[in-house]
Coordinates of C-alpha atoms and ligand atoms in Angstrom, one line a residue:
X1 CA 0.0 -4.7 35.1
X2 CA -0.5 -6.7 38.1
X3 CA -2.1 -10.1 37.6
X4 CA -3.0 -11.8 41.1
X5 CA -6.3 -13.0 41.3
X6 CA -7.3 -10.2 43.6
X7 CA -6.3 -7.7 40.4
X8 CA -7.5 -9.4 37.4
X9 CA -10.5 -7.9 36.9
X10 CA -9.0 -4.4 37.4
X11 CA -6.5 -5.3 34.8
X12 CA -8.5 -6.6 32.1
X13 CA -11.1 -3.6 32.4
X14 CA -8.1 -1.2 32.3
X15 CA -7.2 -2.9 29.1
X16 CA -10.7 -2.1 27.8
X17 CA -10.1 1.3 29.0
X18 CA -7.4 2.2 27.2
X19 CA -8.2 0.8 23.8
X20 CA -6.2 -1.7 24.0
X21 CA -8.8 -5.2 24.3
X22 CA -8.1 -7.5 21.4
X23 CA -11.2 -9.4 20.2
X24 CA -10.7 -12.5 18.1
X25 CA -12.8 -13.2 15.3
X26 CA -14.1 -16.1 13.6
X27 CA -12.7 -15.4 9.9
X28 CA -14.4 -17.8 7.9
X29 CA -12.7 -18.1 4.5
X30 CA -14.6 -18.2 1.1
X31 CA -12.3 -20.7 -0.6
X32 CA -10.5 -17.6 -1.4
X33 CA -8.5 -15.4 1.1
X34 CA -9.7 -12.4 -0.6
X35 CA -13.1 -12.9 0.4
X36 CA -13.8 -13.7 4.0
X37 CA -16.5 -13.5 6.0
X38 CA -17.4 -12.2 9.1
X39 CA -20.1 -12.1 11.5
X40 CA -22.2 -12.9 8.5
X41 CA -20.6 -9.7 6.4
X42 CA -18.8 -10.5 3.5
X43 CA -15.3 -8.6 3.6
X44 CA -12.7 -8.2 1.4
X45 CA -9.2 -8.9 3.4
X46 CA -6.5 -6.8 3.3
X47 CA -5.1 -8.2 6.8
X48 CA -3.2 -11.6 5.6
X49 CA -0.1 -12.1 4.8
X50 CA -1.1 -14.5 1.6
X51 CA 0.9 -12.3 -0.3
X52 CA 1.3 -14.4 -4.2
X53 CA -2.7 -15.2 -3.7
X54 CA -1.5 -19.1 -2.4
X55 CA -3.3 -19.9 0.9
X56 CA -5.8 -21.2 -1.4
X57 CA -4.3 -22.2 -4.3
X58 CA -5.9 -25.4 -5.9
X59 CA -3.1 -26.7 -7.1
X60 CA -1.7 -26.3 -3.2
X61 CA -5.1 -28.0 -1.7
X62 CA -4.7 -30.6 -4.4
X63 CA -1.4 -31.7 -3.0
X64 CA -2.1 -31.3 0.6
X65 CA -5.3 -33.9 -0.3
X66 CA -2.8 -36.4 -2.1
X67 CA -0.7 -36.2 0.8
X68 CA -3.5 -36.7 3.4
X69 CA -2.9 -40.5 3.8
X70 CA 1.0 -39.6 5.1
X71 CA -1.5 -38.5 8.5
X72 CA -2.9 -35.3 9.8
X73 CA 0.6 -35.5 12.8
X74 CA 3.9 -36.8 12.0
X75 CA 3.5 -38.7 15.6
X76 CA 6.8 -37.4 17.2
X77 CA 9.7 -34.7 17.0
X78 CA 12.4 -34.7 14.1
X79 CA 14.9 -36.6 16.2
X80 CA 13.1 -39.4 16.7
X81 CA 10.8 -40.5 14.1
X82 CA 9.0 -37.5 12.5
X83 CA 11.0 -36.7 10.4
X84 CA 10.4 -38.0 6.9
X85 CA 11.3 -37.9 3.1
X86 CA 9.0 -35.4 2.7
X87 CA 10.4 -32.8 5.0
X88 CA 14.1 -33.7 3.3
X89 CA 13.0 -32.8 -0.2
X90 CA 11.6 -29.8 1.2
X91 CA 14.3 -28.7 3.4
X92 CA 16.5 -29.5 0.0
X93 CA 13.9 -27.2 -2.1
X94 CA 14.5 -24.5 0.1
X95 CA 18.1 -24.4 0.7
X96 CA 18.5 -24.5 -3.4
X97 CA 15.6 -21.9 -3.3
X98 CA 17.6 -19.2 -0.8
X99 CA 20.7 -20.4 -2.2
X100 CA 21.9 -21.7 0.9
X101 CA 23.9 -25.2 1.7
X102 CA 21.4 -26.7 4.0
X103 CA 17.9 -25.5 5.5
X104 CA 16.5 -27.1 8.5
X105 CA 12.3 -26.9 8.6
X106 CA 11.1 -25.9 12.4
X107 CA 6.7 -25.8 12.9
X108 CA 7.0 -22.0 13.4
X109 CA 8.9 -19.3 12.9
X110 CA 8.7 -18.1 16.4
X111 CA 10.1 -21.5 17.5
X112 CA 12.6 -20.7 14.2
X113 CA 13.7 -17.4 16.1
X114 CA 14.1 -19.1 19.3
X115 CA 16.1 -21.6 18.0
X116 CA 18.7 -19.4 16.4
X117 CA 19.0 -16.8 19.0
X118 CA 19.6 -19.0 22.0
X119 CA 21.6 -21.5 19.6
X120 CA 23.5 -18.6 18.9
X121 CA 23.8 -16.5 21.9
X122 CA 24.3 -17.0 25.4
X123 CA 24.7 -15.5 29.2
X124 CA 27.3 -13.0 29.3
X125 CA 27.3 -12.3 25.8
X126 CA 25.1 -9.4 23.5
X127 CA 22.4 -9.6 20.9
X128 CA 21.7 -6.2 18.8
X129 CA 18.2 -6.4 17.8
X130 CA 16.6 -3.2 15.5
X131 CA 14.2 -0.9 17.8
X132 CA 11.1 -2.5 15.4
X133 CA 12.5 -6.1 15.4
X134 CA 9.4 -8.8 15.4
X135 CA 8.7 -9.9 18.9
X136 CA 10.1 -13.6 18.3
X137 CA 13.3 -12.0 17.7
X138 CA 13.1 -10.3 21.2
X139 CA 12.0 -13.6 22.5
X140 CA 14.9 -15.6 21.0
X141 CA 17.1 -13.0 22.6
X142 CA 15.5 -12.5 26.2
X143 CA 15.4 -16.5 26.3
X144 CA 19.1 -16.7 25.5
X145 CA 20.2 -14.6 28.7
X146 CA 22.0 -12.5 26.4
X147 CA 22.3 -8.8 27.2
X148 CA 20.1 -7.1 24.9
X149 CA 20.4 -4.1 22.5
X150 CA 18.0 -2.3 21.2
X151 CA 19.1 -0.1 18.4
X152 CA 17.4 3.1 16.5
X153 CA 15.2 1.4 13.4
X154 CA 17.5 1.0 10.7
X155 CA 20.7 2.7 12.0
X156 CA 23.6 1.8 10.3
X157 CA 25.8 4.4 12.4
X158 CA 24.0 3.0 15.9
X159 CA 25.3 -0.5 14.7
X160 CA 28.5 0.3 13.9
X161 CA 29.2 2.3 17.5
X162 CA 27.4 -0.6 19.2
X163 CA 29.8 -2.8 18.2
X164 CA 33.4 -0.7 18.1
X165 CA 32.5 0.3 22.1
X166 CA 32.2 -3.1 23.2
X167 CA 33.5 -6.7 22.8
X168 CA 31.3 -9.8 23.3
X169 CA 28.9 -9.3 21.0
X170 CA 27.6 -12.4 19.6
X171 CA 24.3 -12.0 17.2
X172 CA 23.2 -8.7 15.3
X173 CA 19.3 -9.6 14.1
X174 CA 17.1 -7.7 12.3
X175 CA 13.8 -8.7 10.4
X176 CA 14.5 -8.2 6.8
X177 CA 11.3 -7.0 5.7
X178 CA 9.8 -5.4 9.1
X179 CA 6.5 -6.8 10.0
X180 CA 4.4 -4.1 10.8
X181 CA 6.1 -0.8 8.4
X182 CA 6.9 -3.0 5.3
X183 CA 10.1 -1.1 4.8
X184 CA 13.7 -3.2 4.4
X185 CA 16.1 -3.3 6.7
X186 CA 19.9 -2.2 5.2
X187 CA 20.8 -5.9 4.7
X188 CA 24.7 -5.0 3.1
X189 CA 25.5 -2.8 5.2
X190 CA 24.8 -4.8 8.4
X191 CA 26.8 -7.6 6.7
X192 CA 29.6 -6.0 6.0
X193 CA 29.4 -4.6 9.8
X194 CA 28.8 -8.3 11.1
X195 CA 31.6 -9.8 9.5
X196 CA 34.0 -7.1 10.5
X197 CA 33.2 -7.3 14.2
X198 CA 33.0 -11.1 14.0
X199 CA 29.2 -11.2 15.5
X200 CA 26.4 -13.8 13.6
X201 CA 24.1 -11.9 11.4
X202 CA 20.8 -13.3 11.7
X203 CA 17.8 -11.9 8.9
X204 CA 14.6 -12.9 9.9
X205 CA 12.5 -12.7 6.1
X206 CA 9.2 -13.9 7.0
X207 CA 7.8 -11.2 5.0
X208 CA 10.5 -10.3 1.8
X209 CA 10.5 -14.3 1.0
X210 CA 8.2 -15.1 -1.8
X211 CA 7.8 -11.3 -2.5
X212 CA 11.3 -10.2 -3.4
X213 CA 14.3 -11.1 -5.5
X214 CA 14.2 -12.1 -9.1
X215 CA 13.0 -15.7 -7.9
X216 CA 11.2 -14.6 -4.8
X217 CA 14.2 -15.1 -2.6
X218 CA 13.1 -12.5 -0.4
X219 CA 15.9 -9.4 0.4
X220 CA 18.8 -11.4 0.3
X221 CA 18.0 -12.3 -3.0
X222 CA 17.4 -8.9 -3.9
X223 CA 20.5 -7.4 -2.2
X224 CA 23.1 -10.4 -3.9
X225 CA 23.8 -11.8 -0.4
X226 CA 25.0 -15.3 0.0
X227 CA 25.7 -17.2 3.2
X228 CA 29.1 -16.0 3.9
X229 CA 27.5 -12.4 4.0
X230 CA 24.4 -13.6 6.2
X231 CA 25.4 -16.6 7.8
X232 CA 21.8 -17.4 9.2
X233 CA 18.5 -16.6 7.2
X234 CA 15.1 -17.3 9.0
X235 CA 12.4 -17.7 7.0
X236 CA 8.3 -18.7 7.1
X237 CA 6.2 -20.6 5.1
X238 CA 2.6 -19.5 7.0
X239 CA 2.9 -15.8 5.0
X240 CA 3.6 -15.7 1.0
X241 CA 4.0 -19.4 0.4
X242 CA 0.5 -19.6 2.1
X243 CA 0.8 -22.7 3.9
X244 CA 2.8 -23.6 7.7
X245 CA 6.1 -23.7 9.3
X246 CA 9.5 -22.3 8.8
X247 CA 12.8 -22.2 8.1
X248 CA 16.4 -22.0 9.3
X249 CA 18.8 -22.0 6.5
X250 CA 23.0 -21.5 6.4
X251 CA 26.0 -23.0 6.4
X252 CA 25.9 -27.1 7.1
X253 CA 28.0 -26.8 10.4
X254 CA 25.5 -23.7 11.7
X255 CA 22.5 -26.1 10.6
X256 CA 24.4 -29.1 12.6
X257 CA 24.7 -26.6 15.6
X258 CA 20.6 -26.2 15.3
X259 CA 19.4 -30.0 15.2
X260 CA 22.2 -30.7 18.2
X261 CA 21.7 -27.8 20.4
X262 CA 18.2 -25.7 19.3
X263 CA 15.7 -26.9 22.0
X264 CA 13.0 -24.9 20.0
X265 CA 13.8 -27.7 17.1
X266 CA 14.6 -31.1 19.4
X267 CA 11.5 -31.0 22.1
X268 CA 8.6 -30.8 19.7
X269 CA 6.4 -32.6 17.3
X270 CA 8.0 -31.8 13.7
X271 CA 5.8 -30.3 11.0
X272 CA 3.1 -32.8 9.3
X273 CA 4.1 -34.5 6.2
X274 CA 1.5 -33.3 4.4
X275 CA 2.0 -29.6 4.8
X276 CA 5.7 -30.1 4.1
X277 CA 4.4 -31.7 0.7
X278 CA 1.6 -29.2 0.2
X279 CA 4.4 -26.1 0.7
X280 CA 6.6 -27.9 -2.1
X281 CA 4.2 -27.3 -4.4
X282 CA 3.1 -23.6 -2.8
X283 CA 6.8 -23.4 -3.6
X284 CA 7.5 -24.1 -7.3
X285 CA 4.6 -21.9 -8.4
X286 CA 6.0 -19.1 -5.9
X287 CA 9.1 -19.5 -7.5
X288 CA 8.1 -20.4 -11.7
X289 CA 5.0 -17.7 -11.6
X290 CA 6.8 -14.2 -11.1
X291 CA 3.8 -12.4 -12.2
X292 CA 2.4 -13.3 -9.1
X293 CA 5.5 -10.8 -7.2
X294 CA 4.6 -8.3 -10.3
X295 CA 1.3 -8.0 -9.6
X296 CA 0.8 -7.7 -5.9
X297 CA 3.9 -5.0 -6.0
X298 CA 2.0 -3.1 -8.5
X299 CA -1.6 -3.5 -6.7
X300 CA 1.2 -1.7 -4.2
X301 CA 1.9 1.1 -6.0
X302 CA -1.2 1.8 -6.7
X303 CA -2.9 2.0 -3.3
X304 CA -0.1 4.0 -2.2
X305 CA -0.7 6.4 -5.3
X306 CA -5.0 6.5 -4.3
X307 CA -3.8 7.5 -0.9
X308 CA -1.0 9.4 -0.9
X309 CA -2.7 12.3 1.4
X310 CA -2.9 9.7 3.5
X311 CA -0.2 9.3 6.5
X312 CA 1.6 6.1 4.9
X313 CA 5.0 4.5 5.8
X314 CA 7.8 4.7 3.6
X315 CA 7.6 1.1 2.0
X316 CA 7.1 -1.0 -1.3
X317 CA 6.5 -3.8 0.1
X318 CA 3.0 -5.1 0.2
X319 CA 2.7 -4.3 4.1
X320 CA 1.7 -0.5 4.0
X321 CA 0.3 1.3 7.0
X322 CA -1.1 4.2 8.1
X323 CA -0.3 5.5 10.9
X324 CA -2.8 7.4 12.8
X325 CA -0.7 7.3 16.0
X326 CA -4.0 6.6 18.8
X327 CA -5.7 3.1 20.3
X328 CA -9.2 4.8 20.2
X329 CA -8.8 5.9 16.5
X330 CA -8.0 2.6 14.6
X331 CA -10.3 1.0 16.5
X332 CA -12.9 2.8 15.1
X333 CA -11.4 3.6 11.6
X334 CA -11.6 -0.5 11.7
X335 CA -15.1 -0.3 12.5
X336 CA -15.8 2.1 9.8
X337 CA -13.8 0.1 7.2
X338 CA -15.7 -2.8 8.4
X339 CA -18.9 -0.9 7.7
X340 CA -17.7 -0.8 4.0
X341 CA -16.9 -4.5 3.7
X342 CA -13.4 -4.1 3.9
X343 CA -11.3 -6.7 6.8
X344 CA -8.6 -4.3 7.5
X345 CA -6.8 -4.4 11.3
X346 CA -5.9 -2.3 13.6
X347 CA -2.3 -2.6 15.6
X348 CA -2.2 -1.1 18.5
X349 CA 0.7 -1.1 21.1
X350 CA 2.7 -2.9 22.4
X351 CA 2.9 -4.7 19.0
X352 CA 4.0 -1.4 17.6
X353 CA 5.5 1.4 19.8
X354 CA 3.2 3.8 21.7
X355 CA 2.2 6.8 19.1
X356 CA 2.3 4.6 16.4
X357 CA -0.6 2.8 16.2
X358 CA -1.9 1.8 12.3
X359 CA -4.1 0.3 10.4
X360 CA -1.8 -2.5 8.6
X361 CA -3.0 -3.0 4.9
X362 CA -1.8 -6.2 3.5
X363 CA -2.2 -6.7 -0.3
X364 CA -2.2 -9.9 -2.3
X365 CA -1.9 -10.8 -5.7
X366 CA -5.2 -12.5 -5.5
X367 CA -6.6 -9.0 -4.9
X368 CA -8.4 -7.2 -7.9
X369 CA -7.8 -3.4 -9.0
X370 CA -11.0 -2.8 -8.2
X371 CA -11.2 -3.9 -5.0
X372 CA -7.7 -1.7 -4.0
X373 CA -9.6 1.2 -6.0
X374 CA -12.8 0.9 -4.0
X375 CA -10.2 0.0 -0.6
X376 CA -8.9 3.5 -1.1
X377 CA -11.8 5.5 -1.2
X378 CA -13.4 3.5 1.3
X379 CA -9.8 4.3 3.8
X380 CA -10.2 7.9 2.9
X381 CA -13.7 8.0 4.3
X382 CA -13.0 6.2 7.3
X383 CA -9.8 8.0 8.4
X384 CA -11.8 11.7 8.3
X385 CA -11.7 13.3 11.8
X386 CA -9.4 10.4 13.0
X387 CA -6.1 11.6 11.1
X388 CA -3.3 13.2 13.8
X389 CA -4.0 17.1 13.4
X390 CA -8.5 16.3 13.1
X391 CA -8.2 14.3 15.9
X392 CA -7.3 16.7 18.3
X393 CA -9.7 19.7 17.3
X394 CA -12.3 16.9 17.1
X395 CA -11.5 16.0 20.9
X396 CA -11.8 19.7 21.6
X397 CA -14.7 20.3 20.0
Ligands
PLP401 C1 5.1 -14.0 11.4 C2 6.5 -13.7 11.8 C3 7.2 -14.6 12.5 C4 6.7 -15.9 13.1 O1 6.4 -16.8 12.2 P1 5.3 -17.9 12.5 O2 5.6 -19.0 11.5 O3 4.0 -17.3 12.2 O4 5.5 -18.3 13.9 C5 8.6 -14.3 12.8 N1 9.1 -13.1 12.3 C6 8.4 -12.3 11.6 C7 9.0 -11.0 11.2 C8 7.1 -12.5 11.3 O5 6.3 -11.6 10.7

C-alpha cells in the first residue's frame, strides 16, 4: 500500500473497499465486563480476554483504590527510580506462581516480546517463529535482525528439519495458547527439540496463564514444564488476571541478561504501583478460586456443543472461532450479532491469514449459561447465508 501524501486517500478508500476498515468503538463498561455498552445498546461481550470474570473484580478495584495514594505514574523507568516494593512482591508472586526463579514485570507484553527476542537474538543468527505466532513475536524477531522462520502451525516435523539443516539458530518462539484459534501449541515436544539443538525456547502464554494448569499456570503448568525445559516464559497480566502489564520469567542469569541489555525494559516508564498491587490481588484469587478455570472451560464446552454445525476451530480453550474465511461476511455477521445484543468481533486479515477470517468468541467465567445459550442461537442466525459453501450461491444468486 503506498502511503505518500499524494496516495493516502486512495489507500484508505481501498481499505474500505476491501472490507478491511477497522472502526473503534467506545466500549463503555457496566461495572461488569459482561455487560457493556455500545452506541447506547446494551451488549453482552464475548470479545475480552477477562477470562476468570476479574477486570472487574471488587475485591481487585478495592486494592487498586487502597493503592491510589502510591500515584496514578511511577514517575520514571525501573532503572532509575520506578521501581518499587510493590513491583518486587509482585515480580516475587509470579515467579513462585509459574514456578520460575525470578520474573521481571515489563508495561506490556508486546514490549515483553520485544525484550526477549532481541535480548535473545541477533544479526546473523535465526528465530523460528509458528506460521500463527502473535504479531509481537514477529515484532521481537524482525527488530532483532535475526533471519526469520516461519514454520507450518504447530509442526513438530517442520521444527525439527529447521533446525538439523542449519546451524545458528538462536530462539524457537511460539505463543502457547494461540491468540486468535485458541488451540495449544506442542509445548514438550518443542522443548525437547530446543534443548537438543541448543536454541532458547521462548512460550509466549498470554492467553493459557490464569486459564490452565491445576493452579492456573497456563500450559506449562499443564504440560509439567519447568525452566530448564522452557528457559523463557512470557506472560500478561491485561487478559485473565484482568488488570495491566506483563511478564518475563526464567532462570536469574536470563532475567539479569533482560534488565542489562532489553531496551524494551530500560527506556520506559515502569508499570504504576498501583496496578502492580491491584494484579497481586487479581492474582491470589486467580490462583485460590479454581472454579473460576472450571467454569469458564465448561461455559466452553458448552458453546462448542450449541454449535457444533458451526465451522469452529479445534480448541478448549476459551478463545473459539468460527471461521467463515471472507472480510465482507464477518463484518456483517458482526452486525447481525450486534443486532441481537451480543459484542462479538470480527478479525479480518492481516491479523489472521487471508481465508481465514472469524468471528473470535471469548468466554468468561463471569458469563451466565444463559447468555452462552441465547449467544448460540443468536450465532446460528447470524452466520445463515454467510457460512463458506451459502456464501457463494448467495453471491450467484
Ligand atoms: C495480547 C498479547 C500480547 C501482548 O500483550 P499486551 O500486554 O496486550 O501488550 C502478546 N502475545 C499474545 C499472544 C497476546 O495475545
Amino acid at each position: 500500500m503506498r502511503r505518500t501524501p499524494q496516495a493516502l486517500e486512495g489507500a484508505l478508500s481501498q481499505l474500505r473497499r476491501e472490507h478491511l476498515w477497522r472502526v473503534r468503538q467506545d466500549v463503555e463498561a457496566l461495572g461488569t465486563r459482561t455487560r457493556v455498552r455500545v452506541g447506547g445498546r446494551l451488549l453482552v461481550d464475548f470479545s475480552s480476554n477477562d477470562y476468570l470474570g476479574l477486570a472487574h473484580h471488587p475485591e481487585v478495584s478495592a486494592a487498586l483504590r487502597e493503592a491510589a495514594d502510591l500515584g496514578a505514574g511511577s514517575a520514571a523507568s525501573h532503572m532509575i527510580s520506578g521501581h518499587g516494593p510493590e513491583h518486587s512482591r509482585l515480580e516475587e508472586d509470579l515467579a513462585r506462581w509459574t514456578g520460575r526463579s525470578r520474573a521481571l514485570l515489563l508495561s506490556t507484553g508486546y514490549m515483553a516480546n520485544l525484550a526477549a527476542l532481541t535480548t535473545l537474538a541477533g544479526r546473523g543468527e535465526r528465530v523460528l517463529l509458528d506460521r500463527l505466532s502473535h504479531a509481537s513475536l514477529i515484532d521481537g524477531a524482525r527488530l532483532s535482525a535475526a533471519r526469520i522462520q516461519r514454520y507450518p502451525h504447530c509442526d513438530v516435523a517442520a521444527v525439527e528439519s529447521a533446525l538439523e539443516t542449519s546451524t545458528g539458530c538462536a530462539v524457537l518462539a511460539t505463543d502457547g495458547v494461540f491468540s486468535m484459534d485458541g488451540d495449544i501449541a506442542p509445548v514438550a515436544e518443542l522443548a525437547v527439540l530446543a534443548r537438543r539443538h541448543g536454541a532458547w525456547l521462548v512460550v509466549d502464554d498470554a492467553h493459557g496463564l490464569g486459564v490452565l494448569g491445576p493452579t492456573g499456570g497456563g500450559v506449562l503448568e499443564q504440560a509439567g514444564l519447568g525452566e530448564d525445559e522452557v528457559p523463557l516464559l512470557m506472560g500478561t497480566l491485561g487478559k485473565a488476571l484482568g488488570s495491566f502489564g506483563a511478564f518475563l520469567a526464567g532462570s536469574e542469569d536470563l532475567i539479569e541478561l533482560m534488565i542489562q541489555r532489553a531496551r524494551s525494559y530500560i527506556y520506559t516508564t515502569a508499570l504504576p504501583a498501583p496496578m502492580a498491587v491491584a494484579t497481586r490481588k487479581a492474582l491470589e484469587i486467580a490462583r485460590s478460586e479454581g472454579w473460576r478455570r472450571e467454569r469458564v472451560l465448561a461455559l466452553t464446552a458448552r458453546l462448542r456443543a450449541a454449535v457444533s454445525d458451526l465451522p469452529l476451530v479445534t480448541s478448549w480453550t476459551p478463545i473459539q472461532p468460527v471461521v467463515l474465511g471472507d472480510n465482507e461476511a464477518v463484518m456483517q455477521v458482526q452486525a447481525r450479532l450486534h443486532e441481537e445484543g451480543f459484542r462479538v468481533v470480527g478479525i479480518r486479515s492481516p491479523s489472521v491469514p487471508k481465508g481465514s477470517e472469524r468471528l473470535r468468541i471469548t468466554l468468561s467465567a463471569a458469563h451466565t449459561e444463559e447468555e452462552v445459550d441465547a449467544l448460540a442461537g443468536a450465532l446460528r442466525r447470524a452466520c445463515q447465508g454467510w457460512l463458506p459453501g451459502e456464501r457463494m450461491a448467495g453471491r450467484r444468486g
